[in-house]
PDB file of C-alpha atoms in Angstrom:
ATOM      1  CA  GLU A   1     -31.295 -23.943  24.316  1.00 74.00           C
ATOM      2  CA  ASP A   2     -29.431 -24.163  21.285  1.00 80.00           C
ATOM      3  CA  GLN A   3     -25.668 -23.201  20.908  1.00 87.00           C
ATOM      4  CA  VAL A   4     -22.798 -24.115  18.564  1.00 93.00           C
ATOM      5  CA  THR A   5     -18.919 -23.555  20.213  1.00 96.00           C
ATOM      6  CA  GLN A   6     -15.866 -23.265  18.288  1.00 97.00           C
ATOM      7  CA  SER A   7     -12.259 -24.334  19.128  1.00 97.00           C
ATOM      8  CA  PRO A   8      -9.959 -22.598  19.287  1.00 97.00           C
ATOM      9  CA  GLU A   9     -10.880 -19.331  18.689  1.00 96.00           C
ATOM     10  CA  ALA A  10      -7.760 -18.147  16.560  1.00 97.00           C
ATOM     11  CA  LEU A  11      -4.907 -20.758  15.084  1.00 98.00           C
ATOM     12  CA  ARG A  12      -1.526 -19.969  13.606  1.00 98.00           C
ATOM     13  CA  LEU A  13       0.177 -22.275  11.749  1.00 97.00           C
ATOM     14  CA  GLN A  14       3.047 -22.680   9.736  1.00 97.00           C
ATOM     15  CA  GLU A  15       2.294 -23.500   5.750  1.00 97.00           C
ATOM     16  CA  GLY A  16       2.086 -27.327   4.957  1.00 97.00           C
ATOM     17  CA  GLU A  17       1.242 -28.031   9.093  1.00 97.00           C
ATOM     18  CA  SER A  18      -2.040 -29.757   9.353  1.00 97.00           C
ATOM     19  CA  SER A  19      -4.494 -29.535  12.053  1.00 98.00           C
ATOM     20  CA  SER A  20      -8.427 -29.875  12.968  1.00 98.00           C
ATOM     21  CA  LEU A  21     -11.116 -27.136  13.812  1.00 98.00           C
ATOM     22  CA  ASN A  22     -13.619 -28.258  16.161  1.00 98.00           C
ATOM     23  CA  CYS A  23     -17.626 -27.158  16.613  1.00 97.00           C
ATOM     24  CA  SER A  24     -19.296 -29.014  18.923  1.00 96.00           C
ATOM     25  CA  TYR A  25     -23.009 -28.177  18.993  1.00 92.00           C
ATOM     26  CA  THR A  26     -26.136 -28.031  21.715  1.00 88.00           C
ATOM     27  CA  VAL A  27     -29.616 -28.890  19.705  1.00 80.00           C
ATOM     28  CA  SER A  28     -32.467 -32.072  20.425  1.00 74.00           C
ATOM     29  CA  GLY A  29     -32.094 -32.551  16.853  1.00 78.00           C
ATOM     30  CA  LEU A  30     -29.953 -32.071  14.386  1.00 82.00           C
ATOM     31  CA  ARG A  31     -31.157 -30.674  10.997  1.00 85.00           C
ATOM     32  CA  GLY A  32     -27.940 -29.946   9.268  1.00 89.00           C
ATOM     33  CA  LEU A  33     -24.495 -28.662   9.546  1.00 94.00           C
ATOM     34  CA  PHE A  34     -23.014 -26.127   8.124  1.00 96.00           C
ATOM     35  CA  TRP A  35     -19.272 -25.149   7.395  1.00 98.00           C
ATOM     36  CA  TYR A  36     -18.350 -21.686   5.904  1.00 98.00           C
ATOM     37  CA  ARG A  37     -15.413 -19.488   5.184  1.00 98.00           C
ATOM     38  CA  GLN A  38     -15.162 -15.978   6.094  1.00 97.00           C
ATOM     39  CA  ASP A  39     -12.830 -13.339   4.939  1.00 96.00           C
ATOM     40  CA  PRO A  40     -12.402 -10.027   6.838  1.00 92.00           C
ATOM     41  CA  GLY A  41     -15.436  -7.787   5.618  1.00 90.00           C
ATOM     42  CA  LYS A  42     -16.834 -10.469   3.364  1.00 94.00           C
ATOM     43  CA  GLY A  43     -19.809 -12.625   3.270  1.00 96.00           C
ATOM     44  CA  PRO A  44     -19.299 -16.106   4.403  1.00 97.00           C
ATOM     45  CA  GLU A  45     -18.695 -18.394   1.527  1.00 97.00           C
ATOM     46  CA  PHE A  46     -19.995 -21.996   1.524  1.00 97.00           C
ATOM     47  CA  LEU A  47     -17.972 -24.912   1.960  1.00 97.00           C
ATOM     48  CA  PHE A  48     -20.019 -28.048   3.505  1.00 96.00           C
ATOM     49  CA  THR A  49     -23.083 -29.608   4.028  1.00 94.00           C
ATOM     50  CA  LEU A  50     -23.662 -32.548   6.675  1.00 94.00           C
ATOM     51  CA  TYR A  51     -27.091 -34.275   7.716  1.00 90.00           C
ATOM     52  CA  SER A  52     -25.205 -37.446   9.661  1.00 89.00           C
ATOM     53  CA  ALA A  53     -23.062 -38.735  11.777  1.00 91.00           C
ATOM     54  CA  GLY A  54     -20.382 -40.815  10.113  1.00 95.00           C
ATOM     55  CA  GLU A  55     -21.013 -37.755   6.903  1.00 96.00           C
ATOM     56  CA  GLU A  56     -17.932 -37.011   5.978  1.00 97.00           C
ATOM     57  CA  LYS A  57     -17.086 -33.674   3.120  1.00 97.00           C
ATOM     58  CA  GLU A  58     -13.556 -32.644   0.948  1.00 97.00           C
ATOM     59  CA  LYS A  59     -13.131 -29.962  -0.905  1.00 95.00           C
ATOM     60  CA  GLU A  60      -8.998 -29.834  -1.885  1.00 95.00           C
ATOM     61  CA  ARG A  61      -7.715 -29.354   1.249  1.00 96.00           C
ATOM     62  CA  LEU A  62     -10.207 -29.063   3.494  1.00 98.00           C
ATOM     63  CA  LYS A  63     -12.432 -32.079   4.968  1.00 98.00           C
ATOM     64  CA  ALA A  64     -15.418 -32.007   7.343  1.00 98.00           C
ATOM     65  CA  THR A  65     -16.705 -35.081   9.574  1.00 98.00           C
ATOM     66  CA  LEU A  66     -19.322 -34.851  11.944  1.00 95.00           C
ATOM     67  CA  THR A  67     -20.434 -37.302  15.048  1.00 93.00           C
ATOM     68  CA  LYS A  68     -23.230 -36.775  17.015  1.00 88.00           C
ATOM     69  CA  LYS A  69     -22.141 -34.221  18.992  1.00 90.00           C
ATOM     70  CA  GLU A  70     -19.696 -32.687  17.038  1.00 95.00           C
ATOM     71  CA  SER A  71     -17.900 -31.674  13.773  1.00 97.00           C
ATOM     72  CA  PHE A  72     -14.269 -31.286  12.683  1.00 98.00           C
ATOM     73  CA  LEU A  73     -12.893 -28.905   9.615  1.00 98.00           C
ATOM     74  CA  HIS A  74      -9.268 -30.942   8.950  1.00 98.00           C
ATOM     75  CA  ILE A  75      -6.834 -28.627   7.135  1.00 98.00           C
ATOM     76  CA  THR A  76      -4.282 -30.770   5.145  1.00 98.00           C
ATOM     77  CA  ALA A  77      -0.940 -29.085   4.139  1.00 97.00           C
ATOM     78  CA  PRO A  78      -2.672 -25.736   4.560  1.00 97.00           C
ATOM     79  CA  LYS A  79      -1.355 -22.402   1.959  1.00 97.00           C
ATOM     80  CA  PRO A  80      -1.632 -18.960   3.411  1.00 97.00           C
ATOM     81  CA  GLU A  81      -4.649 -18.091   0.977  1.00 97.00           C
ATOM     82  CA  ASP A  82      -5.972 -20.288   3.127  1.00 97.00           C
ATOM     83  CA  SER A  83      -5.520 -17.689   6.272  1.00 98.00           C
ATOM     84  CA  ALA A  84      -9.452 -16.718   7.234  1.00 98.00           C
ATOM     85  CA  THR A  85     -12.659 -16.923   9.778  1.00 97.00           C
ATOM     86  CA  TYR A  86     -14.016 -20.477   9.784  1.00 98.00           C
ATOM     87  CA  LEU A  87     -17.506 -20.532  10.884  1.00 98.00           C
ATOM     88  CA  CYS A  88     -19.864 -23.351  11.719  1.00 97.00           C
ATOM     89  CA  ALA A  89     -23.218 -23.233  11.669  1.00 95.00           C
ATOM     90  CA  VAL A  90     -26.784 -25.526  12.722  1.00 92.00           C
ATOM     91  CA  TYR A  91     -30.337 -25.191  12.078  1.00 85.00           C
ATOM     92  CA  PRO A  92     -31.623 -25.445  15.329  1.00 73.00           C
ATOM     93  CA  SER A  93     -34.267 -27.680  16.941  1.00 67.00           C
ATOM     94  CA  GLY A  94     -37.919 -27.106  16.508  1.00 65.00           C
ATOM     95  CA  GLY A  95     -40.450 -26.784  13.649  1.00 56.00           C
ATOM     96  CA  GLY A  96     -40.454 -23.800  11.806  1.00 54.00           C
ATOM     97  CA  SER A  97     -36.977 -22.076  12.340  1.00 58.00           C
ATOM     98  CA  GLU A  98     -34.908 -21.917   9.562  1.00 72.00           C
ATOM     99  CA  LYS A  99     -32.693 -19.400  10.891  1.00 81.00           C
ATOM    100  CA  LEU A 100     -29.159 -20.291  11.198  1.00 88.00           C
ATOM    101  CA  VAL A 101     -27.299 -20.643  14.412  1.00 90.00           C
ATOM    102  CA  PHE A 102     -23.551 -19.670  14.110  1.00 94.00           C
ATOM    103  CA  GLY A 103     -20.949 -20.469  16.119  1.00 95.00           C
ATOM    104  CA  LYS A 104     -18.160 -17.210  16.613  1.00 95.00           C
ATOM    105  CA  GLY A 105     -15.750 -18.787  14.188  1.00 96.00           C
ATOM    106  CA  THR A 106     -11.697 -20.202  14.459  1.00 97.00           C
ATOM    107  CA  LYS A 107      -9.668 -17.729  13.018  1.00 97.00           C
ATOM    108  CA  LEU A 108      -6.895 -18.961  10.816  1.00 98.00           C
ATOM    109  CA  THR A 109      -3.862 -17.646  10.097  1.00 98.00           C
ATOM    110  CA  VAL A 110      -0.994 -19.349   7.329  1.00 98.00           C
ATOM    111  CA  ASN A 111       2.451 -18.302   7.500  1.00 97.00           C
ATOM    112  CA  PRO A 112       4.444 -18.909   4.654  1.00 96.00           C
TER     113      PRO A 112
ATOM    114  CA  GLU B   1     -24.239 -18.016 -12.253  1.00 70.00           C
ATOM    115  CA  ALA B   2     -24.928 -14.818 -10.345  1.00 86.00           C
ATOM    116  CA  GLY B   3     -24.505 -15.108  -6.631  1.00 95.00           C
ATOM    117  CA  VAL B   4     -26.412 -12.957  -4.472  1.00 97.00           C
ATOM    118  CA  THR B   5     -26.035  -9.277  -4.554  1.00 98.00           C
ATOM    119  CA  GLN B   6     -26.611  -6.513  -1.838  1.00 98.00           C
ATOM    120  CA  SER B   7     -26.521  -2.788  -2.083  1.00 97.00           C
ATOM    121  CA  PRO B   8     -24.806  -0.461  -1.336  1.00 98.00           C
ATOM    122  CA  THR B   9     -21.656  -1.835   0.065  1.00 97.00           C
ATOM    123  CA  HIS B  10     -21.387   1.192   2.438  1.00 97.00           C
ATOM    124  CA  LEU B  11     -23.643   2.962   4.282  1.00 98.00           C
ATOM    125  CA  ILE B  12     -23.023   5.924   6.370  1.00 98.00           C
ATOM    126  CA  LYS B  13     -25.620   7.740   9.159  1.00 98.00           C
ATOM    127  CA  THR B  14     -26.296   9.838  11.749  1.00 98.00           C
ATOM    128  CA  ARG B  15     -28.018   8.786  14.936  1.00 98.00           C
ATOM    129  CA  GLY B  16     -32.042   8.539  14.576  1.00 98.00           C
ATOM    130  CA  GLN B  17     -32.110   8.609  10.912  1.00 98.00           C
ATOM    131  CA  GLN B  18     -33.264   5.679   8.486  1.00 98.00           C
ATOM    132  CA  ALA B  19     -31.459   2.874   6.724  1.00 98.00           C
ATOM    133  CA  THR B  20     -32.488   0.593   3.570  1.00 98.00           C
ATOM    134  CA  LEU B  21     -30.483  -1.889   2.184  1.00 98.00           C
ATOM    135  CA  ARG B  22     -31.234  -4.281  -0.385  1.00 98.00           C
ATOM    136  CA  CYS B  23     -30.627  -7.438  -1.681  1.00 98.00           C
ATOM    137  CA  SER B  24     -31.218  -9.807  -4.489  1.00 98.00           C
ATOM    138  CA  PRO B  25     -31.224 -13.621  -4.114  1.00 97.00           C
ATOM    139  CA  ILE B  26     -29.656 -15.855  -6.692  1.00 96.00           C
ATOM    140  CA  SER B  27     -32.247 -16.590  -9.479  1.00 94.00           C
ATOM    141  CA  GLY B  28     -34.683 -19.355  -8.310  1.00 90.00           C
ATOM    142  CA  HIS B  29     -34.127 -19.053  -4.936  1.00 92.00           C
ATOM    143  CA  THR B  30     -37.620 -17.386  -3.113  1.00 91.00           C
ATOM    144  CA  SER B  31     -36.031 -17.553   0.281  1.00 92.00           C
ATOM    145  CA  VAL B  32     -34.075 -14.644   1.694  1.00 95.00           C
ATOM    146  CA  TYR B  33     -32.562 -14.264   5.775  1.00 96.00           C
ATOM    147  CA  TRP B  34     -30.886 -11.427   6.648  1.00 97.00           C
ATOM    148  CA  TYR B  35     -27.923 -11.460   9.314  1.00 97.00           C
ATOM    149  CA  GLN B  36     -26.306  -9.023  11.401  1.00 97.00           C
ATOM    150  CA  GLN B  37     -22.566  -9.324  12.298  1.00 96.00           C
ATOM    151  CA  ALA B  38     -21.004  -7.355  14.806  1.00 94.00           C
ATOM    152  CA  LEU B  39     -17.988  -6.195  15.688  1.00 87.00           C
ATOM    153  CA  GLY B  40     -16.472  -9.262  17.717  1.00 79.00           C
ATOM    154  CA  LEU B  41     -19.744 -11.180  17.862  1.00 84.00           C
ATOM    155  CA  GLY B  42     -20.871 -13.858  15.805  1.00 88.00           C
ATOM    156  CA  LEU B  43     -23.750 -13.954  13.145  1.00 94.00           C
ATOM    157  CA  GLN B  44     -27.039 -13.144  14.507  1.00 94.00           C
ATOM    158  CA  PHE B  45     -30.486 -14.040  12.547  1.00 93.00           C
ATOM    159  CA  LEU B  46     -32.491 -11.001  12.263  1.00 96.00           C
ATOM    160  CA  LEU B  47     -35.230 -12.150   9.183  1.00 95.00           C
ATOM    161  CA  TRP B  48     -36.306 -14.172   7.231  1.00 93.00           C
ATOM    162  CA  TYR B  49     -38.633 -14.005   3.898  1.00 94.00           C
ATOM    163  CA  ASP B  50     -40.326 -16.728   1.971  1.00 90.00           C
ATOM    164  CA  GLU B  51     -42.722 -16.060  -1.122  1.00 89.00           C
ATOM    165  CA  GLY B  52     -43.452 -12.558   0.023  1.00 92.00           C
ATOM    166  CA  GLU B  53     -43.710 -13.338   3.794  1.00 93.00           C
ATOM    167  CA  GLU B  54     -42.049 -12.359   6.602  1.00 93.00           C
ATOM    168  CA  ARG B  55     -41.784 -16.014   8.230  1.00 90.00           C
ATOM    169  CA  ASN B  56     -39.453 -15.580  11.163  1.00 90.00           C
ATOM    170  CA  ARG B  57     -37.492 -12.473  13.426  1.00 92.00           C
ATOM    171  CA  GLY B  58     -34.557 -12.759  15.667  1.00 92.00           C
ATOM    172  CA  ASN B  59     -34.300 -11.256  18.828  1.00 92.00           C
ATOM    173  CA  PHE B  60     -34.358  -7.486  17.613  1.00 95.00           C
ATOM    174  CA  PRO B  61     -36.634  -4.894  18.085  1.00 97.00           C
ATOM    175  CA  PRO B  62     -39.118  -3.616  15.500  1.00 96.00           C
ATOM    176  CA  ARG B  63     -37.518  -0.585  14.116  1.00 97.00           C
ATOM    177  CA  PHE B  64     -35.789  -3.596  12.521  1.00 98.00           C
ATOM    178  CA  SER B  65     -38.292  -4.554   9.737  1.00 97.00           C
ATOM    179  CA  GLY B  66     -38.131  -5.711   5.866  1.00 97.00           C
ATOM    180  CA  ARG B  67     -40.163  -6.725   2.891  1.00 97.00           C
ATOM    181  CA  GLN B  68     -39.989  -9.371   0.032  1.00 97.00           C
ATOM    182  CA  PHE B  69     -41.129  -7.961  -3.401  1.00 97.00           C
ATOM    183  CA  PRO B  70     -42.818 -10.337  -6.609  1.00 96.00           C
ATOM    184  CA  ASN B  71     -39.440 -10.572  -7.805  1.00 95.00           C
ATOM    185  CA  TYR B  72     -37.769 -12.187  -4.137  1.00 95.00           C
ATOM    186  CA  SER B  73     -35.765  -9.476  -3.873  1.00 97.00           C
ATOM    187  CA  SER B  74     -35.641  -8.150  -0.661  1.00 98.00           C
ATOM    188  CA  GLU B  75     -35.274  -5.235   1.285  1.00 98.00           C
ATOM    189  CA  LEU B  76     -33.979  -3.874   5.328  1.00 98.00           C
ATOM    190  CA  ASN B  77     -35.130  -0.997   6.862  1.00 98.00           C
ATOM    191  CA  VAL B  78     -33.579  -0.107  10.107  1.00 98.00           C
ATOM    192  CA  ASN B  79     -35.338   3.105  11.744  1.00 98.00           C
ATOM    193  CA  ALA B  80     -34.542   5.241  14.801  1.00 98.00           C
ATOM    194  CA  LEU B  81     -30.691   4.414  13.943  1.00 98.00           C
ATOM    195  CA  GLU B  82     -28.406   3.576  16.823  1.00 97.00           C
ATOM    196  CA  LEU B  83     -24.591   3.830  17.529  1.00 97.00           C
ATOM    197  CA  GLU B  84     -25.387   0.133  18.067  1.00 96.00           C
ATOM    198  CA  ASP B  85     -26.225  -0.475  15.064  1.00 97.00           C
ATOM    199  CA  SER B  86     -23.289  -0.877  13.094  1.00 97.00           C
ATOM    200  CA  ALA B  87     -22.661  -3.711  11.699  1.00 97.00           C
ATOM    201  CA  LEU B  88     -22.247  -5.835   8.677  1.00 97.00           C
ATOM    202  CA  TYR B  89     -25.453  -6.677   7.683  1.00 98.00           C
ATOM    203  CA  LEU B  90     -25.626  -9.722   5.649  1.00 98.00           C
ATOM    204  CA  CYS B  91     -27.882 -11.521   3.213  1.00 98.00           C
ATOM    205  CA  ALA B  92     -28.219 -14.936   2.763  1.00 97.00           C
ATOM    206  CA  SER B  93     -30.950 -16.983   0.057  1.00 95.00           C
ATOM    207  CA  ARG B  94     -31.683 -20.998  -0.109  1.00 92.00           C
ATOM    208  CA  ALA B  95     -33.524 -22.527  -2.603  1.00 85.00           C
ATOM    209  CA  LEU B  96     -36.503 -24.820  -1.883  1.00 73.00           C
ATOM    210  CA  SER B  97     -35.390 -28.576  -2.403  1.00 66.00           C
ATOM    211  CA  GLY B  98     -35.964 -31.980  -1.662  1.00 61.00           C
ATOM    212  CA  GLN B  99     -33.903 -31.693   1.958  1.00 61.00           C
ATOM    213  CA  GLU B 100     -35.659 -28.934   3.069  1.00 70.00           C
ATOM    214  CA  TYR B 101     -32.658 -28.012   5.586  1.00 76.00           C
ATOM    215  CA  ASN B 102     -30.136 -27.176   3.100  1.00 85.00           C
ATOM    216  CA  GLU B 103     -27.499 -24.392   2.777  1.00 90.00           C
ATOM    217  CA  GLN B 104     -27.787 -20.337   2.301  1.00 93.00           C
ATOM    218  CA  PHE B 105     -25.471 -18.713   0.245  1.00 95.00           C
ATOM    219  CA  PHE B 106     -24.997 -15.186   1.622  1.00 97.00           C
ATOM    220  CA  GLY B 107     -24.404 -11.832  -0.386  1.00 98.00           C
ATOM    221  CA  PRO B 108     -21.013  -9.387   0.074  1.00 97.00           C
ATOM    222  CA  GLY B 109     -22.916  -7.517   2.451  1.00 97.00           C
ATOM    223  CA  THR B 110     -23.216  -3.688   3.506  1.00 98.00           C
ATOM    224  CA  ARG B 111     -21.116  -2.670   6.051  1.00 97.00           C
ATOM    225  CA  LEU B 112     -23.572   0.487   8.162  1.00 98.00           C
ATOM    226  CA  THR B 113     -21.584   2.804  10.611  1.00 98.00           C
ATOM    227  CA  VAL B 114     -23.835   5.270  12.191  1.00 98.00           C
ATOM    228  CA  LEU B 115     -22.149   8.026  13.465  1.00 97.00           C
TER     229      LEU B 115
END
Protein backbone atom coordinates (compact mmCIF):
# COMPACT_ATOMS: atom_id res chain seq x y z
CA GLU A 1 0.00 0.00 0.00
CA ASP A 2 1.27 3.48 -0.87
CA GLN A 3 2.27 5.34 2.25
CA VAL A 4 3.81 8.67 3.22
CA THR A 5 5.27 9.15 6.70
CA GLN A 6 6.52 12.46 7.99
CA SER A 7 8.73 13.07 10.98
CA PRO A 8 8.86 14.62 13.43
CA GLU A 9 5.15 15.34 14.01
CA ALA A 10 6.09 18.64 15.64
CA LEU A 11 9.28 20.67 15.78
CA ARG A 12 10.12 23.76 17.80
CA LEU A 13 13.08 25.87 16.72
CA GLN A 14 14.60 29.12 17.83
CA GLU A 15 14.88 31.79 15.19
CA GLY A 16 18.06 31.10 13.21
CA GLU A 17 18.30 27.44 14.28
CA SER A 18 18.50 25.36 11.10
CA SER A 19 16.93 21.90 10.89
CA SER A 20 15.41 19.31 8.54
CA LEU A 21 12.02 17.70 8.14
CA ASN A 22 11.74 14.15 6.84
CA CYS A 23 9.28 12.52 4.45
CA SER A 24 9.63 8.81 3.78
CA TYR A 25 7.47 7.15 1.17
CA THR A 26 6.54 3.67 0.09
CA VAL A 27 5.42 3.52 -3.54
CA SER A 28 6.45 1.04 -6.15
CA GLY A 29 7.12 3.77 -8.68
CA LEU A 30 7.54 7.41 -7.72
CA ARG A 31 5.69 9.74 -10.06
CA GLY A 32 6.40 12.96 -8.25
CA LEU A 33 6.91 14.17 -4.67
CA PHE A 34 5.48 17.48 -3.53
CA TRP A 35 6.00 19.75 -0.57
CA TYR A 36 3.31 22.13 0.63
CA ARG A 37 3.05 24.63 3.46
CA GLN A 38 -0.26 24.97 5.29
CA ASP A 39 -1.22 27.72 7.71
CA PRO A 40 -4.02 27.03 10.23
CA GLY A 41 -7.47 26.95 8.62
CA LYS A 42 -6.11 27.63 5.13
CA GLY A 43 -5.42 25.63 2.01
CA PRO A 44 -1.97 24.15 1.35
CA GLU A 45 0.44 26.41 -0.51
CA PHE A 46 2.61 24.69 -3.11
CA LEU A 47 6.36 24.81 -2.48
CA PHE A 48 8.29 22.22 -4.51
CA THR A 49 8.02 19.34 -6.96
CA LEU A 50 10.71 16.64 -7.12
CA TYR A 51 10.75 13.82 -9.65
CA SER A 52 14.11 12.06 -9.52
CA ALA A 53 16.52 10.86 -6.84
CA GLY A 54 19.28 13.42 -6.45
CA GLU A 55 17.06 16.31 -7.45
CA GLU A 56 17.14 19.47 -5.30
CA LYS A 57 14.98 22.62 -5.29
CA GLU A 58 15.48 25.83 -3.32
CA LYS A 59 13.31 28.76 -2.39
CA GLU A 60 14.46 31.40 0.06
CA ARG A 61 15.30 29.58 3.32
CA LEU A 62 13.91 26.23 2.14
CA LYS A 63 15.66 23.47 0.24
CA ALA A 64 14.05 20.17 -0.73
CA THR A 65 16.03 17.06 -1.62
CA LEU A 66 15.00 13.61 -2.82
CA THR A 67 16.49 10.13 -2.49
CA LYS A 68 15.03 6.81 -3.57
CA LYS A 69 13.16 6.36 -0.30
CA GLU A 70 12.79 9.76 1.31
CA SER A 71 12.79 13.50 0.94
CA PHE A 72 14.10 16.18 3.24
CA LEU A 73 12.99 19.76 3.64
CA HIS A 74 15.92 21.73 5.00
CA ILE A 75 15.17 25.03 6.69
CA THR A 76 18.12 27.37 7.03
CA ALA A 77 18.07 30.15 9.62
CA PRO A 78 14.28 30.03 10.04
CA LYS A 79 12.19 33.05 10.99
CA PRO A 80 8.93 33.12 12.99
CA GLU A 81 6.99 33.55 9.73
CA ASP A 82 8.16 30.08 8.67
CA SER A 83 5.92 28.63 11.38
CA ALA A 84 3.36 26.39 9.66
CA THR A 85 2.56 22.76 8.98
CA TYR A 86 4.63 21.31 6.17
CA LEU A 87 3.00 18.57 4.12
CA CYS A 88 4.59 16.00 1.84
CA ALA A 89 2.61 14.19 -0.86
CA VAL A 90 3.17 11.70 -3.68
CA TYR A 91 1.22 10.39 -6.62
CA PRO A 92 0.73 6.69 -5.90
CA SER A 93 1.73 3.87 -8.18
CA GLY A 94 -0.86 2.36 -10.48
CA GLY A 95 -2.03 3.75 -13.77
CA GLY A 96 -4.83 6.27 -14.09
CA SER A 97 -4.85 7.43 -10.50
CA GLU A 98 -3.89 11.03 -10.00
CA LYS A 99 -4.91 11.53 -6.42
CA LEU A 100 -2.20 12.82 -4.11
CA VAL A 101 -1.38 10.72 -1.04
CA PHE A 102 -0.43 13.02 1.82
CA GLY A 103 1.56 12.53 4.99
CA LYS A 104 0.12 13.91 8.20
CA GLY A 105 2.57 16.79 8.21
CA THR A 106 5.18 18.33 10.47
CA LYS A 107 4.04 21.27 12.54
CA LEU A 108 6.92 23.72 12.72
CA THR A 109 7.05 26.47 15.33
CA VAL A 110 9.83 29.04 15.16
CA ASN A 111 10.22 31.14 18.28
CA PRO A 112 11.71 34.64 18.09
CA GLU B 1 -3.24 35.26 -12.07
CA ALA B 2 -6.16 34.37 -9.83
CA GLY B 3 -5.79 31.23 -7.77
CA VAL B 4 -8.31 28.52 -6.97
CA THR B 5 -11.40 29.99 -5.32
CA GLN B 6 -13.93 28.23 -3.11
CA SER B 7 -17.28 29.22 -1.67
CA PRO B 8 -18.64 29.53 0.87
CA THR B 9 -15.82 30.07 3.36
CA HIS B 10 -17.86 28.60 6.17
CA LEU B 11 -20.98 26.46 6.15
CA ILE B 12 -23.01 25.35 9.14
CA LYS B 13 -25.59 22.58 8.70
CA THR B 14 -27.50 20.19 10.88
CA ARG B 15 -27.34 16.43 10.74
CA GLY B 16 -29.34 14.98 7.85
CA GLN B 17 -29.20 18.13 5.71
CA GLN B 18 -27.40 18.53 2.40
CA ALA B 19 -24.36 20.72 1.74
CA THR B 20 -23.14 22.14 -1.56
CA LEU B 21 -19.60 23.43 -1.90
CA ARG B 22 -18.24 25.23 -4.96
CA CYS B 23 -14.83 25.56 -6.57
CA SER B 24 -13.41 27.58 -9.46
CA PRO B 25 -10.06 26.35 -10.77
CA ILE B 26 -7.16 28.42 -12.00
CA SER B 27 -7.80 29.65 -15.52
CA GLY B 28 -6.63 27.05 -18.01
CA HIS B 29 -6.74 24.16 -15.53
CA THR B 30 -9.12 21.40 -16.54
CA SER B 31 -8.64 18.97 -13.63
CA VAL B 32 -10.31 19.56 -10.28
CA TYR B 33 -9.73 17.52 -7.13
CA TRP B 34 -11.60 17.48 -3.83
CA TYR B 35 -10.00 16.54 -0.50
CA GLN B 36 -11.32 16.30 3.05
CA GLN B 37 -9.18 17.39 5.99
CA ALA B 38 -10.77 16.41 9.27
CA LEU B 39 -9.31 17.60 12.55
CA GLY B 40 -6.22 15.61 13.43
CA LEU B 41 -6.25 13.70 10.17
CA GLY B 42 -4.34 14.23 6.97
CA LEU B 43 -5.81 15.23 3.66
CA GLN B 44 -7.97 12.47 2.26
CA PHE B 45 -8.75 12.29 -1.47
CA LEU B 46 -12.45 12.51 -2.29
CA LEU B 47 -13.01 13.03 -6.01
CA TRP B 48 -11.22 13.91 -9.25
CA TYR B 49 -12.91 15.53 -12.25
CA ASP B 50 -11.38 16.19 -15.63
CA GLU B 51 -13.06 17.50 -18.77
CA GLY B 52 -16.45 17.19 -17.13
CA GLU B 53 -16.09 13.54 -16.16
CA GLU B 54 -15.54 11.89 -12.80
CA ARG B 55 -12.18 10.12 -13.18
CA ASN B 56 -11.59 8.67 -9.73
CA ARG B 57 -13.08 8.70 -6.24
CA GLY B 58 -11.65 7.97 -2.85
CA ASN B 59 -12.90 5.67 -0.15
CA PHE B 60 -16.00 7.71 0.75
CA PRO B 61 -19.68 6.71 0.73
CA PRO B 62 -21.91 7.56 -2.27
CA ARG B 63 -23.56 10.44 -0.40
CA PHE B 64 -20.42 12.36 -1.36
CA SER B 65 -20.85 13.32 -4.99
CA GLY B 66 -20.13 16.16 -7.34
CA ARG B 67 -19.89 17.39 -10.86
CA GLN B 68 -17.80 19.54 -13.13
CA PHE B 69 -19.32 22.17 -15.37
CA PRO B 70 -18.33 23.11 -18.93
CA ASN B 71 -16.30 26.06 -17.59
CA TYR B 72 -14.36 23.53 -15.43
CA SER B 73 -15.75 24.83 -12.14
CA SER B 74 -16.94 22.12 -9.80
CA GLU B 75 -19.46 21.40 -7.11
CA LEU B 76 -19.23 18.95 -4.21
CA ASN B 77 -22.48 17.73 -2.71
CA VAL B 78 -22.73 15.94 0.60
CA ASN B 79 -26.12 14.39 1.35
CA ALA B 80 -27.51 13.17 4.65
CA LEU B 81 -24.86 15.00 6.64
CA GLU B 82 -23.33 13.26 9.63
CA LEU B 83 -21.43 14.81 12.52
CA GLU B 84 -18.17 13.28 11.31
CA ASP B 85 -18.49 15.15 8.01
CA SER B 86 -17.34 18.27 9.85
CA ALA B 87 -14.03 19.15 8.21
CA LEU B 88 -12.15 21.52 5.96
CA TYR B 89 -12.98 20.68 2.35
CA LEU B 90 -10.24 21.60 -0.08
CA CYS B 91 -10.40 21.94 -3.81
CA ALA B 92 -7.31 21.77 -6.01
CA SER B 93 -6.72 22.25 -9.71
CA ARG B 94 -4.02 21.07 -12.07
CA ALA B 95 -2.96 22.00 -15.57
CA LEU B 96 -2.29 19.45 -18.24
CA SER B 97 1.34 19.66 -19.24
CA GLY B 98 4.14 17.66 -20.77
CA GLN B 99 4.88 16.36 -17.30
CA GLU B 100 1.81 14.26 -16.57
CA TYR B 101 2.23 14.14 -12.81
CA ASN B 102 2.61 17.80 -12.01
CA GLU B 103 1.59 19.80 -8.99
CA GLN B 104 -1.90 20.59 -7.77
CA PHE B 105 -2.80 24.07 -6.51
CA PHE B 106 -5.19 24.37 -3.62
CA GLY B 107 -7.94 26.81 -2.76
CA PRO B 108 -8.54 28.30 0.70
CA GLY B 109 -11.09 25.64 1.63
CA THR B 110 -14.64 25.54 2.94
CA ARG B 111 -15.06 24.84 6.64
CA LEU B 112 -18.15 22.65 7.04
CA THR B 113 -19.59 22.26 10.51
CA VAL B 114 -22.36 19.74 11.12
CA LEU B 115 -24.37 20.22 14.31
